[in-house]
mmCIF file of C-alpha atoms in Angstrom:
data_model
loop_
_atom_site.group_PDB
_atom_site.id
_atom_site.type_symbol
_atom_site.label_atom_id
_atom_site.label_comp_id
_atom_site.label_asym_id
_atom_site.label_seq_id
_atom_site.Cartn_x
_atom_site.Cartn_y
_atom_site.Cartn_z
ATOM 1 C CA MET G 1 -6.407 -1.951 -39.418
ATOM 2 C CA ALA G 2 -5.036 -1.083 -36.037
ATOM 3 C CA GLN G 3 -5.396 -4.689 -34.969
ATOM 4 C CA LYS G 4 -3.421 -5.929 -37.931
ATOM 5 C CA LYS G 5 -0.624 -3.510 -37.192
ATOM 6 C CA HIS G 6 -0.639 -4.608 -33.627
ATOM 7 C CA LYS G 7 -0.165 -8.207 -34.632
ATOM 8 C CA VAL G 8 2.775 -7.322 -36.824
ATOM 9 C CA ALA G 9 4.259 -5.287 -34.014
ATOM 10 C CA VAL G 10 3.934 -8.159 -31.599
ATOM 11 C CA ALA G 11 5.678 -10.472 -34.029
ATOM 12 C CA HIS G 12 8.489 -7.938 -34.325
ATOM 13 C CA GLY G 13 8.800 -7.778 -30.583
ATOM 14 C CA SER G 14 9.627 -11.482 -30.410
ATOM 15 C CA PRO G 15 11.886 -12.427 -33.302
ATOM 16 C CA ALA G 16 12.578 -15.809 -31.740
ATOM 17 C CA ALA G 17 8.958 -16.789 -32.397
ATOM 18 C CA GLY G 18 9.650 -17.169 -36.109
ATOM 19 C CA GLY G 19 10.730 -20.703 -37.063
ATOM 20 C CA HIS G 20 10.202 -22.038 -33.551
ATOM 21 C CA HIS G 21 7.346 -23.779 -31.891
ATOM 22 C CA GLU G 22 4.744 -21.507 -30.416
ATOM 23 C CA HIS G 23 5.783 -22.746 -27.045
ATOM 24 C CA HIS G 24 9.281 -21.333 -27.464
ATOM 25 C CA GLY G 25 7.903 -18.064 -28.710
ATOM 26 C CA GLY G 26 5.841 -17.860 -25.562
ATOM 27 C CA HIS G 27 8.894 -18.365 -23.433
ATOM 28 C CA HIS G 28 10.738 -15.611 -25.158
ATOM 29 C CA ASP G 29 7.777 -13.324 -24.720
ATOM 30 C CA HIS G 30 7.785 -14.064 -21.072
ATOM 31 C CA GLY G 31 11.449 -13.099 -20.693
ATOM 32 C CA HIS G 32 10.862 -9.901 -22.605
ATOM 33 C CA HIS G 33 7.814 -9.185 -20.513
ATOM 34 C CA ASP G 34 9.802 -9.651 -17.306
ATOM 35 C CA GLN G 35 12.391 -7.175 -18.446
ATOM 36 C CA GLU G 36 9.806 -4.549 -19.341
ATOM 37 C CA GLU G 37 8.201 -5.150 -15.963
ATOM 38 C CA LEU G 38 11.569 -4.643 -14.284
ATOM 39 C CA LYS G 39 11.994 -1.342 -16.130
ATOM 40 C CA THR G 40 8.554 -0.247 -14.963
ATOM 41 C CA PHE G 41 9.569 -1.077 -11.398
ATOM 42 C CA GLY G 42 12.783 0.913 -11.867
ATOM 43 C CA PHE G 43 10.646 3.871 -12.858
ATOM 44 C CA TRP G 44 8.475 3.334 -9.798
ATOM 45 C CA LEU G 45 11.644 3.598 -7.665
ATOM 46 C CA PHE G 46 12.433 6.899 -9.391
ATOM 47 C CA LEU G 47 8.967 8.117 -8.403
ATOM 48 C CA ILE G 48 9.682 7.152 -4.790
ATOM 49 C CA THR G 49 12.852 9.270 -4.822
ATOM 50 C CA ASP G 50 10.763 12.069 -6.315
ATOM 51 C CA VAL G 51 8.392 11.704 -3.354
ATOM 52 C CA ILE G 52 11.387 12.403 -1.106
ATOM 53 C CA LEU G 53 12.447 15.393 -3.239
ATOM 54 C CA PHE G 54 8.997 16.936 -2.966
ATOM 55 C CA GLY G 55 8.925 15.992 0.723
ATOM 56 C CA THR G 56 11.966 18.179 1.406
ATOM 57 C CA LEU G 57 10.426 21.045 -0.591
ATOM 58 C CA PHE G 58 7.137 20.739 1.328
ATOM 59 C CA ALA G 59 9.065 20.636 4.617
ATOM 60 C CA THR G 60 10.935 23.798 3.624
ATOM 61 C CA PHE G 61 7.700 25.520 2.679
ATOM 62 C CA ALA G 62 5.979 24.463 5.900
ATOM 63 C CA VAL G 63 8.851 25.780 8.001
ATOM 64 C CA LEU G 64 9.136 29.095 6.139
ATOM 65 C CA ARG G 65 5.426 29.766 5.619
ATOM 66 C CA LEU G 66 5.394 32.672 8.101
ATOM 67 C CA ASN G 67 8.688 34.286 7.086
ATOM 68 C CA VAL G 68 7.416 36.961 4.710
ATOM 69 C CA ALA G 69 9.947 39.628 5.824
ATOM 70 C CA GLY G 70 7.244 42.281 6.050
ATOM 71 C CA GLY G 71 6.320 41.741 2.399
ATOM 72 C CA PRO G 72 3.194 40.280 0.802
ATOM 73 C CA THR G 73 1.889 36.919 2.017
ATOM 74 C CA GLY G 74 0.453 34.158 -0.132
ATOM 75 C CA GLY G 75 -3.043 35.046 1.057
ATOM 76 C CA ASP G 76 -2.564 38.629 -0.192
ATOM 77 C CA LEU G 77 -1.677 37.724 -3.768
ATOM 78 C CA ILE G 78 -3.037 34.276 -4.575
ATOM 79 C CA GLU G 79 -5.979 34.343 -6.974
ATOM 80 C CA LEU G 80 -7.901 31.179 -6.309
ATOM 81 C CA PRO G 81 -10.088 30.954 -9.462
ATOM 82 C CA GLY G 82 -7.086 30.312 -11.743
ATOM 83 C CA ILE G 83 -5.698 27.767 -9.293
ATOM 84 C CA ILE G 84 -9.041 25.958 -9.108
ATOM 85 C CA ALA G 85 -9.177 25.842 -12.905
ATOM 86 C CA SER G 86 -5.671 24.373 -13.147
ATOM 87 C CA THR G 87 -6.506 21.839 -10.435
ATOM 88 C CA PHE G 88 -9.474 20.496 -12.406
ATOM 89 C CA ILE G 89 -7.477 20.584 -15.640
ATOM 90 C CA LEU G 90 -4.705 18.450 -14.141
ATOM 91 C CA LEU G 91 -7.234 16.124 -12.524
ATOM 92 C CA THR G 92 -8.950 15.591 -15.865
ATOM 93 C CA SER G 93 -5.618 15.014 -17.613
ATOM 94 C CA SER G 94 -4.803 12.322 -15.050
ATOM 95 C CA PHE G 95 -8.087 10.643 -16.024
ATOM 96 C CA THR G 96 -7.472 10.972 -19.782
ATOM 97 C CA SER G 97 -3.999 9.456 -19.450
ATOM 98 C CA GLY G 98 -5.787 6.496 -17.856
ATOM 99 C CA LEU G 99 -8.164 6.350 -20.836
ATOM 100 C CA ALA G 100 -5.096 6.293 -23.112
ATOM 101 C CA LEU G 101 -3.884 3.241 -21.213
ATOM 102 C CA LEU G 102 -7.256 1.528 -21.634
ATOM 103 C CA SER G 103 -7.215 2.167 -25.404
ATOM 104 C CA MET G 104 -3.717 0.725 -25.540
ATOM 105 C CA ASN G 105 -4.760 -2.431 -23.715
ATOM 106 C CA LYS G 106 -7.524 -2.866 -26.301
ATOM 107 C CA GLY G 107 -4.924 -2.511 -29.057
ATOM 108 C CA ASN G 108 -6.530 0.714 -30.271
ATOM 109 C CA LYS G 109 -3.578 2.771 -31.477
ATOM 110 C CA ASN G 110 -5.606 5.765 -32.663
ATOM 111 C CA GLY G 111 -7.499 5.909 -29.399
ATOM 112 C CA LEU G 112 -4.236 5.726 -27.494
ATOM 113 C CA ILE G 113 -2.633 8.553 -29.464
ATOM 114 C CA GLY G 114 -5.844 10.600 -29.321
ATOM 115 C CA TRP G 115 -6.118 10.412 -25.532
ATOM 116 C CA LEU G 116 -2.402 11.139 -25.139
ATOM 117 C CA ILE G 117 -2.875 14.273 -27.266
ATOM 118 C CA VAL G 118 -5.824 15.327 -25.079
ATOM 119 C CA THR G 119 -3.682 14.717 -21.982
ATOM 120 C CA ALA G 120 -0.804 16.747 -23.421
ATOM 121 C CA LEU G 121 -3.136 19.632 -24.347
ATOM 122 C CA LEU G 122 -4.576 19.692 -20.817
ATOM 123 C CA GLY G 123 -1.017 19.614 -19.443
ATOM 124 C CA ALA G 124 -0.076 22.514 -21.690
ATOM 125 C CA SER G 125 -3.070 24.545 -20.455
ATOM 126 C CA PHE G 126 -1.973 23.829 -16.901
ATOM 127 C CA ILE G 127 1.521 25.157 -17.650
ATOM 128 C CA TYR G 128 0.040 28.192 -19.407
ATOM 129 C CA LEU G 129 -2.079 29.014 -16.331
ATOM 130 C CA GLU G 130 0.898 28.516 -14.038
ATOM 131 C CA ALA G 131 3.119 30.798 -16.138
ATOM 132 C CA THR G 132 0.348 33.430 -16.132
ATOM 133 C CA GLU G 133 0.093 33.147 -12.359
ATOM 134 C CA PHE G 134 3.859 33.516 -11.853
ATOM 135 C CA ILE G 135 3.911 36.612 -14.090
ATOM 136 C CA HIS G 136 1.022 38.057 -12.085
ATOM 137 C CA LEU G 137 2.857 37.387 -8.800
ATOM 138 C CA VAL G 138 6.087 38.973 -10.005
ATOM 139 C CA ASN G 139 4.164 42.028 -11.243
ATOM 140 C CA GLU G 140 2.567 42.312 -7.809
ATOM 141 C CA GLY G 141 6.028 42.411 -6.243
ATOM 142 C CA ALA G 142 6.573 38.802 -5.160
ATOM 143 C CA ASN G 143 9.559 37.225 -6.865
ATOM 144 C CA ILE G 144 11.783 34.380 -5.736
ATOM 145 C CA GLY G 145 14.030 36.767 -3.751
ATOM 146 C CA THR G 146 11.290 38.747 -1.987
ATOM 147 C CA SER G 147 11.226 36.670 1.190
ATOM 148 C CA ALA G 148 11.844 33.166 2.506
ATOM 149 C CA TYR G 149 8.150 32.456 1.989
ATOM 150 C CA TRP G 150 8.263 33.329 -1.704
ATOM 151 C CA SER G 151 11.585 31.477 -2.214
ATOM 152 C CA ALA G 152 9.989 28.332 -0.813
ATOM 153 C CA PHE G 153 6.801 28.985 -2.790
ATOM 154 C CA PHE G 154 8.473 29.404 -6.177
ATOM 155 C CA THR G 155 10.845 26.485 -5.600
ATOM 156 C CA LEU G 156 8.049 24.097 -4.657
ATOM 157 C CA VAL G 157 5.464 25.175 -7.246
ATOM 158 C CA GLY G 158 8.152 25.694 -9.892
ATOM 159 C CA THR G 159 9.655 22.227 -9.389
ATOM 160 C CA HIS G 160 6.225 20.726 -9.921
ATOM 161 C CA GLY G 161 5.701 22.881 -13.024
ATOM 162 C CA LEU G 162 9.087 21.767 -14.328
ATOM 163 C CA HIS G 163 8.077 18.137 -13.864
ATOM 164 C CA VAL G 164 4.890 18.730 -15.851
ATOM 165 C CA SER G 165 6.862 20.500 -18.606
ATOM 166 C CA VAL G 166 9.339 17.608 -18.850
ATOM 167 C CA GLY G 167 6.385 15.228 -18.942
ATOM 168 C CA LEU G 168 4.905 17.211 -21.839
ATOM 169 C CA VAL G 169 8.079 16.978 -23.938
ATOM 170 C CA TRP G 170 8.316 13.281 -23.122
ATOM 171 C CA MET G 171 4.666 12.703 -24.031
ATOM 172 C CA ILE G 172 5.019 14.456 -27.390
ATOM 173 C CA ALA G 173 8.114 12.353 -28.167
ATOM 174 C CA LEU G 174 6.182 9.214 -27.216
ATOM 175 C CA ILE G 175 3.229 10.192 -29.415
ATOM 176 C CA ILE G 176 5.624 10.524 -32.371
ATOM 177 C CA GLN G 177 7.210 7.165 -31.545
ATOM 178 C CA LEU G 178 3.811 5.488 -31.221
ATOM 179 C CA SER G 179 2.666 6.818 -34.584
ATOM 180 C CA LYS G 180 5.836 5.399 -36.173
ATOM 181 C CA ARG G 181 6.201 2.065 -34.389
ATOM 182 C CA GLY G 182 2.696 1.294 -33.159
ATOM 183 C CA ILE G 183 1.947 -0.627 -29.992
ATOM 184 C CA THR G 184 4.904 -2.900 -29.206
ATOM 185 C CA PRO G 185 5.982 -4.349 -25.845
ATOM 186 C CA VAL G 186 8.514 -1.513 -25.587
ATOM 187 C CA THR G 187 6.157 1.365 -26.425
ATOM 188 C CA LYS G 188 3.577 -0.299 -24.187
ATOM 189 C CA ARG G 189 5.945 -0.112 -21.235
ATOM 190 C CA LYS G 190 6.729 3.515 -22.100
ATOM 191 C CA VAL G 191 3.040 4.454 -22.097
ATOM 192 C CA ASN G 192 2.618 2.623 -18.801
ATOM 193 C CA ILE G 193 5.382 4.575 -17.096
ATOM 194 C CA ILE G 194 4.419 7.982 -18.485
ATOM 195 C CA SER G 195 0.922 7.337 -17.223
ATOM 196 C CA LEU G 196 2.333 6.506 -13.778
ATOM 197 C CA TYR G 197 4.395 9.714 -13.939
ATOM 198 C CA TRP G 198 1.343 11.761 -14.865
ATOM 199 C CA HIS G 199 -0.796 10.366 -12.027
ATOM 200 C CA PHE G 200 2.108 11.018 -9.670
ATOM 201 C CA LEU G 201 2.271 14.673 -10.748
ATOM 202 C CA ASP G 202 -1.434 14.981 -10.106
ATOM 203 C CA VAL G 203 -0.914 13.594 -6.594
ATOM 204 C CA VAL G 204 1.852 16.125 -5.926
ATOM 205 C CA TRP G 205 -0.377 18.914 -7.220
ATOM 206 C CA ILE G 206 -3.181 17.902 -4.847
ATOM 207 C CA PHE G 207 -0.820 18.547 -1.953
ATOM 208 C CA VAL G 208 0.480 21.791 -3.485
ATOM 209 C CA PHE G 209 -3.121 22.900 -3.946
ATOM 210 C CA THR G 210 -4.080 21.962 -0.387
ATOM 211 C CA ILE G 211 -1.017 23.091 1.534
ATOM 212 C CA VAL G 212 0.203 26.073 -0.480
ATOM 213 C CA TYR G 213 -2.999 27.519 -1.906
ATOM 214 C CA LEU G 214 -5.967 26.497 0.240
ATOM 215 C CA MET G 215 -4.096 26.847 3.527
ATOM 216 C CA GLY G 216 -2.499 30.031 2.167
ATOM 217 C CA VAL G 217 -5.833 31.784 1.631
ATOM 218 C CA MET G 218 -7.371 30.494 4.848
ATOM 219 C CA MET H 1 -5.695 -10.588 -30.959
ATOM 220 C CA ALA H 2 -7.928 -12.399 -28.521
ATOM 221 C CA ASN H 3 -5.172 -14.915 -27.897
ATOM 222 C CA HIS H 4 -2.717 -12.187 -27.229
ATOM 223 C CA ASN H 5 -5.006 -10.594 -24.693
ATOM 224 C CA GLN H 6 -5.471 -13.878 -22.953
ATOM 225 C CA ALA H 7 -1.753 -14.469 -22.725
ATOM 226 C CA HIS H 8 -1.482 -10.981 -21.402
ATOM 227 C CA ASP H 9 -3.985 -11.459 -18.653
ATOM 228 C CA GLY H 10 -2.177 -14.651 -17.765
ATOM 229 C CA HIS H 11 0.858 -12.582 -16.878
ATOM 230 C CA GLY H 12 -1.289 -10.639 -14.452
ATOM 231 C CA GLU H 13 -0.189 -7.211 -15.693
ATOM 232 C CA SER H 14 -2.022 -4.305 -14.136
ATOM 233 C CA HIS H 15 -4.774 -2.769 -16.257
ATOM 234 C CA GLY H 16 -7.769 -1.318 -14.563
ATOM 235 C CA SER H 17 -11.110 -1.005 -16.296
ATOM 236 C CA LEU H 18 -13.105 1.937 -17.574
ATOM 237 C CA LYS H 19 -15.349 1.542 -14.559
ATOM 238 C CA SER H 20 -12.525 1.855 -12.042
ATOM 239 C CA TYR H 21 -11.151 4.910 -13.864
ATOM 240 C CA ILE H 22 -14.543 6.608 -13.841
ATOM 241 C CA ILE H 23 -15.079 5.826 -10.152
ATOM 242 C CA GLY H 24 -11.604 7.186 -9.408
ATOM 243 C CA PHE H 25 -12.253 10.336 -11.427
ATOM 244 C CA VAL H 26 -15.593 11.035 -9.751
ATOM 245 C CA LEU H 27 -14.100 10.451 -6.289
ATOM 246 C CA SER H 28 -11.195 12.786 -7.121
ATOM 247 C CA ILE H 29 -13.578 15.530 -8.177
ATOM 248 C CA VAL H 30 -15.685 15.126 -5.052
ATOM 249 C CA LEU H 31 -12.550 15.154 -2.894
ATOM 250 C CA THR H 32 -11.461 18.382 -4.605
ATOM 251 C CA ILE H 33 -14.819 20.111 -4.236
ATOM 252 C CA ILE H 34 -15.184 19.312 -0.510
ATOM 253 C CA PRO H 35 -12.046 21.245 0.575
ATOM 254 C CA LEU H 36 -12.939 24.074 -1.810
ATOM 255 C CA VAL H 37 -16.395 24.491 -0.298
ATOM 256 C CA VAL H 38 -15.027 24.223 3.234
ATOM 257 C CA VAL H 39 -12.327 26.835 2.674
ATOM 258 C CA MET H 40 -14.241 29.327 0.536
ATOM 259 C CA ASN H 41 -17.259 29.420 2.849
ATOM 260 C CA GLU H 42 -15.091 29.311 5.992
ATOM 261 C CA MET H 43 -17.459 26.669 7.304
ATOM 262 C CA PHE H 44 -15.671 25.802 10.536
ATOM 263 C CA ASP H 45 -12.853 27.306 12.577
ATOM 264 C CA LYS H 46 -9.406 27.350 11.048
ATOM 265 C CA LYS H 47 -8.137 24.224 12.774
ATOM 266 C CA THR H 48 -11.112 22.065 11.737
ATOM 267 C CA ASN H 49 -10.872 23.370 8.165
ATOM 268 C CA THR H 50 -7.177 22.475 8.036
ATOM 269 C CA VAL H 51 -7.845 18.963 9.273
ATOM 270 C CA ILE H 52 -10.680 18.448 6.768
ATOM 271 C CA ILE H 53 -8.690 19.592 3.731
ATOM 272 C CA LEU H 54 -5.641 17.542 4.745
ATOM 273 C CA ILE H 55 -7.788 14.416 5.150
ATOM 274 C CA ALA H 56 -9.367 15.075 1.736
ATOM 275 C CA ALA H 57 -5.881 15.372 0.194
ATOM 276 C CA VAL H 58 -4.704 12.096 1.748
ATOM 277 C CA LEU H 59 -7.895 10.333 0.591
ATOM 278 C CA GLN H 60 -7.393 11.665 -2.890
ATOM 279 C CA PHE H 61 -3.819 10.381 -2.841
ATOM 280 C CA ALA H 62 -5.233 6.952 -1.969
ATOM 281 C CA VAL H 63 -7.809 7.200 -4.789
ATOM 282 C CA GLN H 64 -5.086 7.959 -7.359
ATOM 283 C CA LEU H 65 -2.950 5.082 -6.091
ATOM 284 C CA LEU H 66 -5.763 2.528 -6.028
ATOM 285 C CA PHE H 67 -7.873 3.488 -9.036
ATOM 286 C CA PHE H 68 -5.325 5.073 -11.393
ATOM 287 C CA MET H 69 -1.943 3.617 -10.475
ATOM 288 C CA HIS H 70 -3.266 0.056 -9.992
ATOM 289 C CA LEU H 71 -1.587 -0.527 -6.661
ATOM 290 C CA ARG H 72 -4.383 -2.955 -5.715
ATOM 291 C CA GLU H 73 -3.659 -5.254 -8.640
ATOM 292 C CA GLU H 74 0.009 -5.696 -7.906
ATOM 293 C CA LYS H 75 0.959 -9.358 -7.602
ATOM 294 C CA LYS H 76 3.109 -10.666 -4.777
ATOM 295 C CA PRO H 77 5.779 -9.888 -3.733
ATOM 296 C CA ARG H 78 4.489 -6.343 -3.491
ATOM 297 C CA TYR H 79 7.716 -4.496 -4.211
ATOM 298 C CA ASN H 80 5.865 -1.393 -5.407
ATOM 299 C CA LEU H 81 3.887 -1.109 -2.199
ATOM 300 C CA THR H 82 6.929 -1.854 -0.017
ATOM 301 C CA SER H 83 9.064 0.823 -1.681
ATOM 302 C CA LEU H 84 6.172 3.287 -1.514
ATOM 303 C CA ILE H 85 5.818 2.720 2.233
ATOM 304 C CA LEU H 86 9.561 3.269 2.695
ATOM 305 C CA GLY H 87 9.297 6.506 0.691
ATOM 306 C CA LEU H 88 6.332 7.679 2.755
ATOM 307 C CA ILE H 89 8.137 6.950 6.038
ATOM 308 C CA ILE H 90 11.093 9.053 4.864
ATOM 309 C CA LEU H 91 8.662 11.753 3.715
ATOM 310 C CA LEU H 92 6.889 11.871 7.083
ATOM 311 C CA VAL H 93 10.178 11.981 8.989
ATOM 312 C CA ILE H 94 11.470 14.851 6.832
ATOM 313 C CA VAL H 95 8.273 16.912 6.930
ATOM 314 C CA GLY H 96 7.222 16.118 10.495
ATOM 315 C CA GLY H 97 10.762 16.402 11.855
ATOM 316 C CA SER H 98 11.396 19.743 10.138
ATOM 317 C CA ILE H 99 8.155 21.234 11.399
ATOM 318 C CA TRP H 100 8.768 19.900 14.914
ATOM 319 C CA ILE H 101 12.328 21.206 15.119
ATOM 320 C CA MET H 102 11.475 24.601 13.681
ATOM 321 C CA THR H 103 8.270 25.192 15.639
ATOM 322 C CA TYR H 104 10.102 27.075 18.401
ATOM 323 C CA ASN H 105 12.158 28.975 15.872
ATOM 324 C CA ALA H 106 9.245 30.370 13.896
ATOM 325 C CA VAL H 107 8.687 34.096 13.420
ATOM 326 C CA ALA H 108 6.350 35.428 16.073
ATOM 327 C CA VAL H 109 2.929 36.253 14.680
#
C-alpha cells in the first residue's frame, strides 16, 4: 500500500517522465535531485550561522558565570534530576528522528510518520520539563533580571528551548504534509533537513548540559 | 521500488543504516553517563572533572556528526565539512577570545 503510493508520488515528482523515454525521465530526476540537495546545503549553512549564534551566547555565559550580584548561583538552585531526564529525552528523540529517516528511505510512510510523532512527543516532554524548571527558578527568586549570571542563563537556555519549540511546530506541520502528500522528493528533503535540525539541537543541548548545568553544580 | 532505490544509491545521497544509528545512540548514552558519574561522585579534583566532561561533550558532538548527521558519507567536494570548520573556527575565536579578554575583568571570588 505504502509502496504503491510512493510510486505514484515519485511519478508526480517528475512530470517530464510521462511520454518521454526513461532516459529523459532520469535526467529530469537528476536535476530535481540536485536542487533538493542544494536546498539541504542551504539549510546546513543556516545551521552553521546558528552555531555562531549559540557561540556568542556561550561566550556571554562563560564570561558572566561568576557575576551573581550577591544573589543565588546556578549551583544553589539547579535541580539535576530533571535536567538529566530532559537530557536523555532529547538524546532519545535525536535517535528516533534518525529512525524516521530510515523508515523514509525504505519508503515506509507509516513508519516515518510514527517515528516523527514519537520524536515530537519526546520534544514536547523536553519543553514541558524546561518550562517546569524555569517556573521553579523564578519561584526561587532567580529571574532574567536577577543578575548577569541569570540573564546569560535564561538567554542561552531559553534560546535553545525556543529552537526546540519552533522545531516542534515545524515537525507537526511536516507530519500533516506527509500524511497528505506522502513521500515525494520535496517532502523527503524536508524530512532530511528537520532531522539535521533536530540532531543539531541535541548537540547544542549537550554543551548546555555540560557547561551550564554540570559545571554549574560542580 | 527496488529500481528507485538503486537509482537513489547511485546519486550517493547520505542515508546511514540502522546499525550506525544504534552505535551512535549507545555511544551518546555512554558519553552522557560518564560526565554524570564523574560530576555527581566528585571523582577527581575540579580541574580534572572539567576537562573530562568537556572532552566527553566534544566526543559526543563528533558522534552526532558522524553517526546521525552523516558527515562521513558526504561526497566530494565536502562543502558541508568545509563550512562546518569555518563555523567552528569562528565559534572558537568568539568563545576563546571573550574568555581570554574578560579573564582579568572577572569578579573576584
